[in-house]
């Protein structure tokens, strides 16, 4: 069993030897701190694990097995924001717990995790309390000794970690007091990072884009930087999906869609013979992830429409029927998504992406300057969307038009992604086009969600009638969705027209 805690902290170091001799100043009276109570000293022994090429350290993750102190066990820390990490703990054991291994799978793959550095810390702990005796933060002064192979390093650092619910502004107040006493915020983001640097094993920087958009950049460099960004998002969202964090499945699916879309948009830059098979695997992953999420979105939509009805129009056990229907459809869906992430197929996909980016199959057009070549590429996807929109609007209302609008929605996503990807090179015109096309995509998305909802409502009505229940409410909701779809179709021409001016600006 693993537990999670949000860790908000700030690390400090003494800026001079003299400041170190003076030690940590008394924080009583700083902000809301009314008392500082000594909690004694603990001797901590932590062994940090990583792959031999330090993949975890390169991404700012730490995995350790620690003994001593009140929280002995395995600790995995995942970065959330500067100074904020999620610490996931598991009971002490000789091997890395399966619960933590799963969270590292997208980064580690089949490479073994091995001990890299040992940190021995003598930790003096104090509690920072307010006037009511409520814990605001924990103050720790650590005398650290790092051991890696034959290299060693020693230093002292001071750490202030907020208690749950404490105001983050407290850290700013503490920092101000510390600065006056000769302490500064540490340059190292973690003890491990400092230990690696000071023992001669600084973690490698993760391969990343070099800032597409400068006048001399090629289309190839621009595209590869964008693809790396999406690959990194795919990897970073893997543990979030496993933990069930809000919006994580959506973000991971968006990364797969952006990658697939880029392969198609830039088919003259990257050899389609190499990218197409990866695109199909990305389609598979998005589908596996989407089963549970799509049902969740559908349920929320139906519940919202149901909540809008007067109570007198809700006839029969409607909410009970909806709950039974949802449970039946979602049984096993999350389990299936996690099984996909644990599969050899998923690992092979990540490996294929890495291989593509390490040795990209660039075509001749990749050497062209991005600033001059990208407008035509973006507009090609925009013209494709134009054809889909105009074709759908020319059709009579009905199922055929619904299908055509759904195809237009997919084209809108591709056009939007193409414009967003071009922003570093093209600037404001591409940003404005992306914004307007996103509005089209959102409208078409709502139209499609309504189509799916109508199909679900029809099925619920059939189930209700078969069970001898009233189908009135389901029919009423169906009619409301139908009316909303008609309204969206009437709005589409005006929303679509708003894309003309930014498209012309991209054209130049």
Tab-separated table of C-alpha atoms in Angstrom:
chain	number	residue	atom	x	y	z
A	1	UNK	CA	0.000	0.000	0.000
A	2	UNK	CA	1.384	3.417	-0.996
A	3	UNK	CA	0.411	6.752	0.560
A	4	UNK	CA	0.716	10.191	-1.038
A	5	UNK	CA	1.502	13.545	0.490
A	6	UNK	CA	1.869	16.930	-1.216
A	7	UNK	CA	5.231	18.344	-0.117
A	8	UNK	CA	5.680	22.133	-0.271
A	9	UNK	CA	9.112	23.142	0.923
A	10	UNK	CA	12.068	25.428	0.386
A	11	UNK	CA	15.709	24.495	0.817
A	12	UNK	CA	18.401	26.902	2.003
A	13	UNK	CA	22.151	26.904	2.431
A	14	UNK	CA	24.537	29.177	4.301
A	15	UNK	CA	26.068	31.744	1.971
A	16	UNK	CA	29.247	32.217	4.057
A	17	UNK	CA	31.262	30.238	6.557
A	18	UNK	CA	30.540	32.913	9.146
A	19	UNK	CA	26.777	32.524	8.612
A	20	UNK	CA	27.183	28.784	9.035
A	21	UNK	CA	28.874	29.256	12.384
A	22	UNK	CA	26.023	31.506	13.535
A	23	UNK	CA	23.513	28.855	12.544
A	24	UNK	CA	19.803	29.134	11.884
A	25	UNK	CA	18.209	32.322	13.258
A	26	UNK	CA	15.257	32.236	15.630
A	27	UNK	CA	12.092	32.409	13.526
A	28	UNK	CA	9.810	33.407	16.390
A	29	UNK	CA	7.842	36.453	15.293
A	30	UNK	CA	8.303	35.764	11.580
A	31	UNK	CA	4.853	35.992	9.964
A	32	UNK	CA	2.475	33.889	12.108
A	33	UNK	CA	5.222	31.913	13.868
A	34	UNK	CA	4.696	32.330	17.615
A	35	UNK	CA	6.925	29.519	18.854
A	36	UNK	CA	9.726	27.229	17.706
A	37	UNK	CA	9.883	23.902	19.535
A	38	UNK	CA	12.816	21.486	19.436
A	39	UNK	CA	11.883	17.977	18.308
A	40	UNK	CA	15.301	16.397	18.711
A	41	UNK	CA	17.789	14.961	16.244
A	42	UNK	CA	17.335	11.944	13.961
A	43	UNK	CA	20.003	9.935	12.144
A	44	UNK	CA	18.847	9.139	8.613
A	45	UNK	CA	20.350	6.673	6.160
A	46	UNK	CA	18.985	6.926	2.606
A	47	UNK	CA	20.018	4.986	-0.473
A	48	UNK	CA	18.844	6.546	-3.750
A	49	UNK	CA	17.958	4.314	-6.684
A	50	UNK	CA	18.035	5.118	-10.389
A	51	UNK	CA	18.915	3.613	-13.734
A	52	UNK	CA	22.617	3.557	-14.619
A	53	UNK	CA	22.040	6.480	-17.024
A	54	UNK	CA	20.135	8.415	-14.319
A	55	UNK	CA	16.787	8.770	-16.068
A	56	UNK	CA	14.945	9.620	-12.874
A	57	UNK	CA	17.422	12.290	-11.812
A	58	UNK	CA	17.325	13.816	-15.294
A	59	UNK	CA	13.576	14.329	-14.902
A	60	UNK	CA	13.767	15.568	-11.305
A	61	UNK	CA	12.403	12.377	-9.706
A	62	UNK	CA	13.912	10.735	-6.642
A	63	UNK	CA	13.464	7.201	-5.349
A	64	UNK	CA	15.018	6.275	-2.037
A	65	UNK	CA	15.020	3.622	0.660
A	66	UNK	CA	15.437	5.357	3.991
A	67	UNK	CA	15.878	4.112	7.520
A	68	UNK	CA	15.851	6.187	10.682
A	69	UNK	CA	13.417	8.908	11.630
A	70	UNK	CA	9.658	8.677	11.839
A	71	UNK	CA	9.031	7.943	8.149
A	72	UNK	CA	11.351	5.053	7.382
A	73	UNK	CA	10.418	3.299	4.168
A	74	UNK	CA	10.510	3.743	0.398
A	75	UNK	CA	9.889	7.278	-0.865
A	76	UNK	CA	9.201	8.342	-4.449
A	77	UNK	CA	9.074	12.087	-5.103
A	78	UNK	CA	7.433	13.411	-8.263
A	79	UNK	CA	7.852	17.093	-9.196
A	80	UNK	CA	4.648	19.145	-9.426
A	81	UNK	CA	5.998	22.710	-9.558
A	82	UNK	CA	9.117	24.508	-8.275
A	83	UNK	CA	9.326	23.713	-4.575
A	84	UNK	CA	6.311	21.374	-4.756
A	85	UNK	CA	6.491	17.601	-5.004
A	86	UNK	CA	4.197	14.669	-4.381
A	87	UNK	CA	5.834	12.202	-2.026
A	88	UNK	CA	4.549	8.655	-2.373
A	89	UNK	CA	5.611	6.287	0.394
A	90	UNK	CA	5.576	2.533	0.760
A	91	UNK	CA	6.619	0.220	3.616
A	92	UNK	CA	10.253	-0.645	4.115
A	93	UNK	CA	11.484	-3.726	2.269
A	94	UNK	CA	14.549	-5.055	0.491
A	95	UNK	CA	13.292	-4.393	-3.047
A	96	UNK	CA	11.495	-1.514	-4.732
A	97	UNK	CA	7.750	-1.955	-4.053
A	98	UNK	CA	5.600	-2.862	-7.056
A	99	UNK	CA	3.366	0.172	-6.442
A	100	UNK	CA	6.337	2.496	-6.980
A	101	UNK	CA	7.820	0.488	-9.839
A	102	UNK	CA	4.577	0.904	-11.784
A	103	UNK	CA	4.758	4.691	-11.410
A	104	UNK	CA	8.255	4.661	-12.921
A	105	UNK	CA	7.531	2.247	-15.741
A	106	UNK	CA	7.243	4.834	-18.529
A	107	UNK	CA	10.694	6.202	-17.706
A	108	UNK	CA	12.529	3.077	-16.614
A	109	UNK	CA	11.059	0.548	-19.101
A	110	UNK	CA	13.086	-2.668	-18.713
A	111	UNK	CA	16.201	-1.042	-17.250
A	112	UNK	CA	16.899	-2.143	-13.668
A	113	UNK	CA	16.846	0.311	-10.795
A	114	UNK	CA	20.099	0.185	-8.854
A	115	UNK	CA	21.604	1.994	-5.843
A	116	UNK	CA	23.393	5.144	-6.991
A	117	UNK	CA	24.083	7.344	-3.972
A	118	UNK	CA	23.940	6.976	-0.195
A	119	UNK	CA	23.117	9.999	1.956
A	120	UNK	CA	23.751	9.978	5.696
A	121	UNK	CA	22.043	12.898	7.430
A	122	UNK	CA	22.023	14.080	11.001
A	123	UNK	CA	18.737	15.980	11.102
A	124	UNK	CA	17.865	18.483	13.800
A	125	UNK	CA	14.102	19.071	13.701
A	126	UNK	CA	12.021	21.964	15.049
A	127	UNK	CA	8.304	22.703	14.740
A	128	UNK	CA	7.103	26.175	13.821
A	129	UNK	CA	3.828	26.870	15.652
A	130	UNK	CA	1.264	29.653	15.587
A	131	UNK	CA	-0.264	31.323	18.655
A	132	UNK	CA	-2.765	28.485	19.070
A	133	UNK	CA	-0.073	25.832	18.948
A	134	UNK	CA	-1.026	24.710	15.452
A	135	UNK	CA	1.838	23.349	13.371
A	136	UNK	CA	2.718	25.706	10.509
A	137	UNK	CA	5.874	24.065	9.216
A	138	UNK	CA	8.748	21.781	10.056
A	139	UNK	CA	12.261	23.220	10.164
A	140	UNK	CA	15.087	20.742	9.563
A	141	UNK	CA	18.805	21.413	9.669
A	142	UNK	CA	20.652	18.573	7.952
A	143	UNK	CA	24.352	17.792	8.201
A	144	UNK	CA	24.676	15.626	5.079
A	145	UNK	CA	27.377	13.206	3.936
A	146	UNK	CA	27.050	11.815	0.400
A	147	UNK	CA	28.785	8.616	-0.700
A	148	UNK	CA	28.992	7.454	-4.320
A	149	UNK	CA	31.512	4.797	-5.248
A	150	UNK	CA	34.820	6.241	-4.026
A	151	UNK	CA	33.642	9.866	-3.989
A	152	UNK	CA	32.237	11.700	-0.985
A	153	UNK	CA	30.854	15.158	-0.271
A	154	UNK	CA	29.535	16.941	2.819
A	155	UNK	CA	27.408	20.008	3.373
A	156	UNK	CA	24.765	21.524	5.630
A	157	UNK	CA	21.346	22.536	4.373
A	158	UNK	CA	18.223	23.922	5.972
A	159	UNK	CA	14.760	22.856	4.881
A	160	UNK	CA	11.379	24.358	5.735
A	161	UNK	CA	8.381	22.187	4.836
A	162	UNK	CA	4.842	23.511	5.208
A	163	UNK	CA	2.290	21.617	7.238
A	164	UNK	CA	-0.952	20.619	5.526
A	165	UNK	CA	-3.114	23.664	4.912
A	166	UNK	CA	-0.458	26.214	5.856
A	167	UNK	CA	-0.196	29.442	3.893
A	168	UNK	CA	2.604	29.205	1.264
A	169	UNK	CA	3.378	32.876	1.938
A	170	UNK	CA	5.042	31.685	5.148
A	171	UNK	CA	7.966	30.423	3.065
A	172	UNK	CA	8.527	33.892	1.623
A	173	UNK	CA	8.577	35.394	5.108
A	174	UNK	CA	11.031	32.742	6.295
A	175	UNK	CA	13.237	33.346	3.259
A	176	UNK	CA	13.351	37.073	4.041
A	177	UNK	CA	14.453	36.394	7.617
A	178	UNK	CA	17.000	33.845	6.455
A	179	UNK	CA	18.515	36.216	3.889
A	180	UNK	CA	19.282	38.711	6.636
A	181	UNK	CA	21.033	35.937	8.562
A	182	UNK	CA	23.178	34.840	5.614
A	183	UNK	CA	21.130	31.963	4.219
A	184	UNK	CA	20.058	31.791	0.583
A	185	UNK	CA	17.786	29.504	-1.380
A	186	UNK	CA	19.729	26.454	-2.467
A	187	UNK	CA	20.669	26.169	-6.139
A	188	UNK	CA	20.149	22.398	-6.037
A	189	UNK	CA	16.516	21.269	-6.346
A	190	UNK	CA	17.135	18.273	-4.066
A	191	UNK	CA	19.741	16.584	-1.898
A	192	UNK	CA	20.212	13.962	-4.589
A	193	UNK	CA	20.910	16.539	-7.284
A	194	UNK	CA	23.508	18.196	-5.091
A	195	UNK	CA	25.052	14.864	-4.131
A	196	UNK	CA	25.420	13.837	-7.765
A	197	UNK	CA	26.955	17.162	-8.718
A	198	UNK	CA	29.399	17.266	-5.821
A	199	UNK	CA	30.516	13.663	-6.344
A	200	UNK	CA	31.123	14.172	-10.053
A	201	UNK	CA	28.014	12.491	-11.459
A	202	UNK	CA	25.797	15.399	-12.444
A	203	UNK	CA	22.629	14.002	-14.094
A	204	UNK	CA	22.421	14.465	-17.851
A	205	UNK	CA	19.997	17.037	-19.201
A	206	UNK	CA	17.041	15.425	-20.895
A	207	UNK	CA	17.081	15.774	-24.671
A	208	UNK	CA	14.795	18.668	-25.544
A	209	UNK	CA	14.068	21.174	-28.222
A	210	UNK	CA	16.359	24.154	-28.627
A	211	UNK	CA	13.629	26.735	-29.029
A	212	UNK	CA	11.979	26.514	-32.439
A	213	UNK	CA	11.030	29.768	-34.041
A	214	UNK	CA	14.283	31.638	-34.519
A	215	UNK	CA	14.770	32.913	-38.057
A	216	UNK	CA	17.490	30.382	-38.861
A	217	UNK	CA	15.664	27.315	-37.570
A	218	UNK	CA	14.746	24.618	-40.028
A	219	UNK	CA	11.366	22.953	-40.289
A	220	UNK	CA	13.026	19.719	-39.217
A	221	UNK	CA	14.382	21.226	-35.995
A	222	UNK	CA	11.012	22.831	-35.280
A	223	UNK	CA	9.087	19.582	-35.776
A	224	UNK	CA	11.484	17.490	-33.715
A	225	UNK	CA	11.322	19.952	-30.812
A	226	UNK	CA	7.513	19.760	-30.900
A	227	UNK	CA	7.519	15.955	-31.055
A	228	UNK	CA	9.920	15.738	-28.108
A	229	UNK	CA	7.613	17.951	-26.077
A	230	UNK	CA	4.661	15.655	-26.748
A	231	UNK	CA	6.717	12.519	-26.085
A	232	UNK	CA	7.781	13.962	-22.754
A	233	UNK	CA	4.158	14.769	-21.891
A	234	UNK	CA	3.167	11.198	-22.712
A	235	UNK	CA	5.815	9.877	-20.337
A	236	UNK	CA	5.115	12.410	-17.584
A	237	UNK	CA	1.361	11.753	-17.561
A	238	UNK	CA	1.788	7.980	-17.201
A	239	UNK	CA	2.189	8.004	-13.399
A	240	UNK	CA	-0.569	10.617	-13.109
A	241	UNK	CA	-2.992	8.337	-14.972
A	242	UNK	CA	-2.036	5.432	-12.742
A	243	UNK	CA	-2.720	7.582	-9.690
A	244	UNK	CA	-6.080	8.672	-11.064
A	245	UNK	CA	-5.217	12.377	-10.970
A	246	UNK	CA	-7.786	14.789	-12.451
A	247	UNK	CA	-7.433	15.479	-16.174
A	248	UNK	CA	-4.445	13.124	-16.516
A	249	UNK	CA	-6.134	10.764	-18.976
A	250	UNK	CA	-7.262	13.719	-21.056
A	251	UNK	CA	-3.759	15.210	-21.128
A	252	UNK	CA	-2.219	11.893	-22.098
A	253	UNK	CA	-4.740	11.391	-24.904
A	254	UNK	CA	-4.118	14.914	-26.168
A	255	UNK	CA	-0.387	14.143	-26.373
A	256	UNK	CA	-1.100	11.030	-28.453
A	257	UNK	CA	-3.373	13.051	-30.744
A	258	UNK	CA	-0.833	15.826	-31.166
A	259	UNK	CA	1.831	13.310	-32.090
A	260	UNK	CA	-0.397	11.563	-34.633
A	261	UNK	CA	-1.526	14.881	-36.041
A	262	UNK	CA	2.057	16.107	-36.394
A	263	UNK	CA	3.045	12.960	-38.271
A	264	UNK	CA	0.294	13.688	-40.793
A	265	UNK	CA	0.798	17.440	-40.995
A	266	UNK	CA	4.554	17.086	-41.492
A	267	UNK	CA	4.502	14.073	-43.793
A	268	UNK	CA	6.841	15.950	-46.161
A	269	UNK	CA	9.298	16.525	-43.337
A	270	UNK	CA	9.357	13.079	-41.721
A	271	UNK	CA	9.160	9.903	-43.799
A	272	UNK	CA	5.546	8.613	-43.491
A	273	UNK	CA	6.775	5.048	-43.942
A	274	UNK	CA	8.497	5.423	-40.555
A	275	UNK	CA	5.881	7.499	-38.740
A	276	UNK	CA	2.674	5.767	-39.905
A	277	UNK	CA	3.179	2.564	-37.848
A	278	UNK	CA	3.875	4.651	-34.744
A	279	UNK	CA	0.767	6.694	-35.484
A	280	UNK	CA	-1.344	3.536	-35.493
A	281	UNK	CA	0.054	2.534	-32.111
A	282	UNK	CA	-0.753	5.988	-30.779
A	283	UNK	CA	-4.313	5.516	-32.043
A	284	UNK	CA	-4.499	2.248	-30.116
A	285	UNK	CA	-3.247	3.847	-26.898
A	286	UNK	CA	-5.692	6.749	-27.153
A	287	UNK	CA	-8.558	4.306	-27.649
A	288	UNK	CA	-7.540	2.217	-24.627
A	289	UNK	CA	-7.311	5.300	-22.444
A	290	UNK	CA	-10.538	6.761	-23.748
A	291	UNK	CA	-13.082	4.107	-22.789
A	292	UNK	CA	-13.427	5.177	-19.176
A	293	UNK	CA	-12.964	8.887	-19.843
A	294	UNK	CA	-15.552	9.003	-22.624
A	295	UNK	CA	-18.096	7.315	-20.399
A	296	UNK	CA	-17.316	9.739	-17.576
A	297	UNK	CA	-17.891	12.724	-19.901
A	298	UNK	CA	-21.118	11.201	-21.188
A	299	UNK	CA	-22.421	10.577	-17.670
A	300	UNK	CA	-21.633	14.146	-16.618
A	301	UNK	CA	-23.512	15.481	-19.623
A	302	UNK	CA	-26.630	13.418	-18.982
A	303	UNK	CA	-26.569	14.245	-15.264
A	304	UNK	CA	-26.273	17.948	-16.051
A	305	UNK	CA	-29.257	17.826	-18.403
A	306	UNK	CA	-31.204	15.841	-15.807
A	307	UNK	CA	-30.431	18.378	-13.078
A	308	UNK	CA	-31.813	21.133	-15.308
A	309	UNK	CA	-35.265	19.525	-15.401
A	310	UNK	CA	-38.017	20.484	-12.948
A	311	UNK	CA	-38.597	17.695	-10.457
A	312	UNK	CA	-42.124	17.176	-11.786
A	313	UNK	CA	-40.686	16.067	-15.150
A	314	UNK	CA	-38.467	13.349	-13.683
A	315	UNK	CA	-40.771	10.325	-13.798
A	316	UNK	CA	-39.767	6.938	-12.481
A	317	UNK	CA	-36.454	5.688	-11.038
A	318	UNK	CA	-34.431	7.747	-13.520
A	319	UNK	CA	-31.337	8.336	-11.407
A	320	UNK	CA	-31.209	4.740	-10.286
A	321	UNK	CA	-31.470	3.565	-13.898
A	322	UNK	CA	-28.674	5.969	-14.886
A	323	UNK	CA	-26.428	4.680	-12.081
A	324	UNK	CA	-26.939	1.043	-13.056
A	325	UNK	CA	-26.263	1.859	-16.716
A	326	UNK	CA	-23.052	3.718	-15.861
A	327	UNK	CA	-21.675	1.003	-13.575
A	328	UNK	CA	-22.325	-1.630	-16.238
A	329	UNK	CA	-20.470	0.366	-18.886
A	330	UNK	CA	-17.514	1.352	-16.691
A	331	UNK	CA	-16.854	-2.020	-15.109
A	332	UNK	CA	-13.307	-2.905	-15.957
A	333	UNK	CA	-12.644	0.204	-18.074
A	334	UNK	CA	-10.019	1.690	-15.745
A	335	UNK	CA	-8.510	-1.727	-15.251
A	336	UNK	CA	-8.226	-1.996	-19.021
A	337	UNK	CA	-6.469	1.371	-19.303
A	338	UNK	CA	-3.896	0.392	-16.677
A	339	UNK	CA	-3.369	-2.946	-18.383
A	340	UNK	CA	-2.583	-1.076	-21.596
A	341	UNK	CA	0.018	1.056	-19.800
A	342	UNK	CA	1.599	-2.086	-18.350
A	343	UNK	CA	1.652	-3.919	-21.679
A	344	UNK	CA	4.686	-4.740	-23.788
A	345	UNK	CA	2.917	-2.955	-26.621
A	346	UNK	CA	2.990	0.345	-24.737
A	347	UNK	CA	6.661	-0.029	-23.897
A	348	UNK	CA	7.384	-0.796	-27.537
A	349	UNK	CA	5.539	2.387	-28.542
A	350	UNK	CA	7.626	4.516	-26.181
A	351	UNK	CA	10.765	2.842	-27.484
A	352	UNK	CA	9.741	3.536	-31.066
A	353	UNK	CA	9.179	7.212	-30.280
A	354	UNK	CA	12.584	7.441	-28.625
A	355	UNK	CA	14.238	5.765	-31.609
A	356	UNK	CA	12.474	8.074	-34.068
A	357	UNK	CA	13.627	11.172	-32.199
A	358	UNK	CA	17.166	9.857	-31.764
A	359	UNK	CA	17.545	9.116	-35.486
A	360	UNK	CA	14.748	11.042	-37.260
A	361	UNK	CA	13.858	10.026	-40.839
A	362	UNK	CA	14.055	13.599	-42.165
A	363	UNK	CA	13.190	14.283	-45.784
A	364	UNK	CA	14.600	16.994	-48.056
A	365	UNK	CA	11.955	19.541	-47.042
A	366	UNK	CA	13.179	19.380	-43.429
A	367	UNK	CA	16.081	21.663	-44.317
A	368	UNK	CA	13.846	24.607	-45.261
A	369	UNK	CA	13.629	27.601	-42.892
A	370	UNK	CA	10.692	27.182	-40.499
A	371	UNK	CA	9.502	30.786	-40.719
A	372	UNK	CA	9.022	30.620	-44.487
A	373	UNK	CA	7.869	27.005	-44.842
A	374	UNK	CA	5.375	26.664	-41.983
A	375	UNK	CA	2.630	29.003	-43.284
A	376	UNK	CA	1.893	26.716	-46.239
A	377	UNK	CA	1.864	23.671	-43.939
A	378	UNK	CA	-0.562	25.267	-41.486
A	379	UNK	CA	-2.820	26.513	-44.277
A	380	UNK	CA	-2.934	23.080	-45.900
A	381	UNK	CA	-4.620	21.696	-42.771
A	382	UNK	CA	-6.836	24.778	-42.598
A	383	UNK	CA	-7.986	24.283	-46.218
A	384	UNK	CA	-8.696	20.654	-45.434
A	385	UNK	CA	-10.922	21.816	-42.588
A	386	UNK	CA	-12.581	24.327	-44.925
A	387	UNK	CA	-13.620	21.517	-47.232
A	388	UNK	CA	-15.053	19.474	-44.358
A	389	UNK	CA	-17.013	22.408	-42.916
A	390	UNK	CA	-18.452	23.524	-46.240
A	391	UNK	CA	-19.338	19.961	-47.173
A	392	UNK	CA	-21.186	19.396	-43.891
A	393	UNK	CA	-23.066	22.702	-44.077
A	394	UNK	CA	-24.258	21.885	-47.594
A	395	UNK	CA	-25.983	18.708	-46.399
A	396	UNK	CA	-29.545	18.380	-45.174
A	397	UNK	CA	-29.977	17.869	-41.409
A	398	UNK	CA	-29.847	14.243	-40.367
A	399	UNK	CA	-27.495	11.420	-39.540
A	400	UNK	CA	-25.347	12.022	-42.626
A	401	UNK	CA	-24.763	15.610	-41.614
A	402	UNK	CA	-23.978	14.549	-38.053
A	403	UNK	CA	-21.292	12.203	-39.365
A	404	UNK	CA	-19.901	14.916	-41.635
A	405	UNK	CA	-19.714	17.379	-38.738
A	406	UNK	CA	-17.874	14.782	-36.688
A	407	UNK	CA	-15.306	14.438	-39.472
A	408	UNK	CA	-15.037	18.229	-39.525
A	409	UNK	CA	-14.360	18.167	-35.790
A	410	UNK	CA	-11.407	15.830	-36.316
A	411	UNK	CA	-10.094	18.101	-39.065
A	412	UNK	CA	-10.475	21.074	-36.726
A	413	UNK	CA	-8.295	19.361	-34.127
A	414	UNK	CA	-5.588	18.760	-36.701
A	415	UNK	CA	-5.733	22.348	-37.973
A	416	UNK	CA	-5.634	23.706	-34.430
A	417	UNK	CA	-2.670	21.533	-33.470
A	418	UNK	CA	-0.827	22.597	-36.620
A	419	UNK	CA	-1.377	26.265	-35.802
A	420	UNK	CA	-0.387	25.830	-32.143
A	421	UNK	CA	2.779	23.974	-33.122
A	422	UNK	CA	3.724	26.816	-35.465
A	423	UNK	CA	3.352	29.581	-32.850
A	424	UNK	CA	7.056	29.620	-31.851
A	425	UNK	CA	7.975	30.328	-35.498
A	426	UNK	CA	5.003	32.370	-36.742
A	427	UNK	CA	3.947	34.187	-33.594
A	428	UNK	CA	0.664	36.069	-33.217
A	429	UNK	CA	-1.004	35.078	-36.549
A	430	UNK	CA	-0.646	31.370	-35.741
A	431	UNK	CA	-1.786	31.950	-32.145
A	432	UNK	CA	-4.930	33.779	-33.288
A	433	UNK	CA	-5.725	31.112	-35.866
A	434	UNK	CA	-5.326	28.393	-33.248
A	435	UNK	CA	-7.689	30.270	-30.919
A	436	UNK	CA	-10.421	30.687	-33.544
A	437	UNK	CA	-10.128	27.112	-34.795
A	438	UNK	CA	-10.332	25.914	-31.209
A	439	UNK	CA	-13.704	27.687	-30.931
A	440	UNK	CA	-14.865	25.772	-34.009
A	441	UNK	CA	-13.562	22.528	-32.528
A	442	UNK	CA	-15.334	23.207	-29.225
A	443	UNK	CA	-18.657	23.850	-30.952
A	444	UNK	CA	-18.314	20.735	-33.090
A	445	UNK	CA	-17.245	18.783	-30.033
A	446	UNK	CA	-20.387	19.763	-28.191
A	447	UNK	CA	-22.410	18.782	-31.256
A	448	UNK	CA	-20.737	15.369	-31.342
A	449	UNK	CA	-21.159	14.844	-27.601
A	450	UNK	CA	-24.854	15.583	-28.080
A	451	UNK	CA	-25.043	12.974	-30.846
A	452	UNK	CA	-23.469	10.370	-28.551
A	453	UNK	CA	-25.767	11.419	-25.704
A	454	UNK	CA	-28.853	10.970	-27.889
A	455	UNK	CA	-27.784	7.426	-28.718
A	456	UNK	CA	-27.283	6.706	-25.012
A	457	UNK	CA	-30.622	8.271	-24.053
A	458	UNK	CA	-32.424	6.202	-26.662
A	459	UNK	CA	-30.860	3.059	-25.178
A	460	UNK	CA	-31.834	4.101	-21.657
A	461	UNK	CA	-35.400	4.710	-22.801
A	462	UNK	CA	-35.548	1.205	-24.294
A	463	UNK	CA	-34.182	-0.281	-21.052
A	464	UNK	CA	-36.685	1.661	-18.959
A	465	UNK	CA	-39.615	0.645	-21.128
A	466	UNK	CA	-38.501	-2.984	-21.031
A	467	UNK	CA	-38.474	-2.850	-17.228
A	468	UNK	CA	-41.947	-1.364	-17.086
A	469	UNK	CA	-40.680	2.109	-16.149
A	470	UNK	CA	-41.719	5.408	-17.666
A	471	UNK	CA	-39.550	6.428	-20.634
A	472	UNK	CA	-40.925	9.993	-20.613
A	473	UNK	CA	-37.881	11.662	-19.010
A	474	UNK	CA	-35.442	9.926	-21.333
A	475	UNK	CA	-37.454	11.074	-24.316
A	476	UNK	CA	-37.574	14.620	-22.973
A	477	UNK	CA	-33.798	14.672	-22.549
A	478	UNK	CA	-33.396	13.294	-26.066
A	479	UNK	CA	-35.507	16.140	-27.423
A	480	UNK	CA	-33.445	18.713	-25.550
A	481	UNK	CA	-30.224	17.300	-26.962
A	482	UNK	CA	-31.730	17.375	-30.437
A	483	UNK	CA	-32.699	21.040	-30.016
A	484	UNK	CA	-29.224	21.883	-28.729
A	485	UNK	CA	-27.644	20.186	-31.742
A	486	UNK	CA	-29.781	22.279	-34.083
A	487	UNK	CA	-28.709	25.418	-32.226
A	488	UNK	CA	-25.032	24.475	-32.587
A	489	UNK	CA	-25.495	23.933	-36.320
A	490	UNK	CA	-27.038	27.403	-36.654
A	491	UNK	CA	-24.104	28.924	-34.740
A	492	UNK	CA	-21.440	27.179	-36.806
A	493	UNK	CA	-21.332	29.525	-39.851
A	494	UNK	CA	-20.668	32.572	-37.678
A	495	UNK	CA	-18.035	30.824	-35.547
A	496	UNK	CA	-16.379	29.460	-38.674
A	497	UNK	CA	-16.324	32.888	-40.343
A	498	UNK	CA	-14.198	34.225	-37.479
A	499	UNK	CA	-11.294	32.034	-38.667
A	500	UNK	CA	-10.977	33.802	-42.047
A	501	UNK	CA	-9.010	36.848	-40.902
A	502	UNK	CA	-6.336	35.018	-38.861
A	503	UNK	CA	-5.969	32.488	-41.680
A	504	UNK	CA	-5.311	35.365	-44.081
A	505	UNK	CA	-2.724	36.756	-41.639
A	506	UNK	CA	-0.869	33.414	-41.606
A	507	UNK	CA	-0.977	33.415	-45.408
A	508	UNK	CA	0.736	36.834	-45.296
